[in-house]
Coordinates of C-alpha atoms in Angstrom, one line a residue:
M1 CA 0.0 0.0 0.0
D2 CA 2.8 2.5 1.0
G3 CA 0.4 5.5 1.2
Q4 CA -0.8 5.1 -2.4
R5 CA -4.4 4.3 -1.6
N6 CA -7.3 6.7 -0.8
L7 CA -8.8 6.6 2.7
L8 CA -12.3 7.1 1.3
S9 CA -13.7 5.7 -1.9
D10 CA -15.1 8.0 -4.7
H11 CA -18.6 6.8 -3.8
T12 CA -18.2 7.9 -0.2
L13 CA -16.6 11.2 -1.2
K14 CA -19.5 11.9 -3.6
N15 CA -22.1 11.1 -0.9
L16 CA -20.4 13.4 1.6
G17 CA -20.3 16.1 -1.0
I18 CA -16.5 16.4 -1.0
L19 CA -15.9 15.1 -4.5
K20 CA -17.9 16.6 -7.3
I21 CA -17.6 15.6 -10.9
G22 CA -19.6 17.0 -13.9
P23 CA -21.1 20.3 -14.8
E24 CA -22.4 21.0 -11.3
V25 CA -18.8 21.7 -10.1
N26 CA -19.0 25.3 -11.2
E27 CA -22.5 25.9 -10.0
I28 CA -23.4 28.2 -7.1
T29 CA -25.2 26.1 -4.6
D30 CA -27.4 26.8 -1.7
T31 CA -25.2 27.9 1.2
T32 CA -27.4 26.2 3.8
K33 CA -26.0 22.9 2.7
L34 CA -22.5 24.1 3.6
M35 CA -23.6 24.8 7.2
N36 CA -24.3 21.1 7.6
S37 CA -21.1 19.9 6.0
P38 CA -19.2 16.9 7.3
F39 CA -16.3 19.2 8.1
P40 CA -17.7 21.9 10.5
K41 CA -15.9 24.9 11.6
I42 CA -14.0 24.5 14.9
K43 CA -14.1 27.6 17.0
G44 CA -11.7 28.4 19.9
V45 CA -8.8 26.3 18.6
Q46 CA -5.5 27.9 18.1
V47 CA -3.0 26.1 15.8
R48 CA 0.8 26.6 16.0
V49 CA 2.9 25.7 13.0
H50 CA 6.4 24.4 13.9
M51 CA 9.1 25.6 11.5
D52 CA 12.8 24.9 11.2
P53 CA 14.5 28.0 12.8
K54 CA 17.4 27.7 10.3
V55 CA 15.1 28.6 7.4
T56 CA 15.2 32.3 6.4
P57 CA 11.8 34.0 6.5
V58 CA 10.4 35.1 3.1
F59 CA 8.8 38.5 2.5
Q60 CA 6.6 38.5 -0.6
A61 CA 5.3 41.6 -2.4
L62 CA 2.1 43.0 -0.9
R63 CA -1.1 43.6 -2.7
R64 CA -3.0 46.8 -2.5
V65 CA -5.9 46.8 0.0
P66 CA -9.1 48.6 -1.2
L67 CA -9.3 52.0 0.4
P68 CA -12.6 51.4 2.2
L69 CA -11.1 48.4 3.9
E70 CA -7.8 49.8 4.9
N71 CA -8.8 50.7 8.5
A72 CA -10.5 47.3 9.1
V73 CA -7.4 45.5 7.7
S74 CA -5.1 47.6 9.9
E75 CA -7.1 46.8 13.0
K76 CA -7.2 43.1 12.2
L77 CA -3.4 43.0 11.6
D78 CA -2.9 44.8 14.9
E79 CA -4.9 42.1 16.6
K80 CA -2.7 39.4 15.1
G81 CA 0.7 41.0 15.9
P82 CA 3.9 41.0 13.9
A83 CA 5.0 38.1 11.7
S84 CA 8.4 37.1 10.4
W85 CA 6.9 35.6 7.2
V86 CA 4.9 37.9 4.9
S87 CA 2.6 36.8 2.1
P88 CA 0.1 38.7 0.1
L89 CA -3.3 39.2 1.7
G90 CA -6.8 38.9 0.2
V91 CA -9.7 40.4 2.0
A92 CA -13.1 38.7 2.2
N93 CA -16.3 40.0 3.8
K94 CA -18.0 37.8 6.4
T95 CA -21.8 37.6 6.7
N96 CA -21.6 39.4 10.0
G97 CA -20.1 42.5 8.5
T98 CA -16.5 41.9 9.6
I99 CA -13.6 41.0 7.3
R100 CA -11.6 37.8 6.9
L101 CA -7.9 38.0 6.0
C102 CA -6.9 35.3 3.6
V103 CA -3.2 34.6 2.9
D104 CA -2.0 33.7 -0.6
L105 CA 0.8 31.2 0.1
R106 CA 1.9 30.6 -3.5

């Protein structure tokens, strides 16, 4: 086997809604289905990524933040604190009116 086999079959993945094949892949679906997904959000969990301290941090070029969102992004970044690794940010609006910072790790 040597890690070359899937843990779940394609039948199981399709039934769970994880694997989609066909024209419906690019469809916009009802978001209420997403709330009952098999992988719910886990709140209150903080994850720490352990990295090799010998690796030199990378600073990627920043993207421009839309002017109306600059203050909200600055406040969110101040909450998070400084970082030694820098990647471009994308900003998404949450349904509750706040913003979500998304990192482009390419």
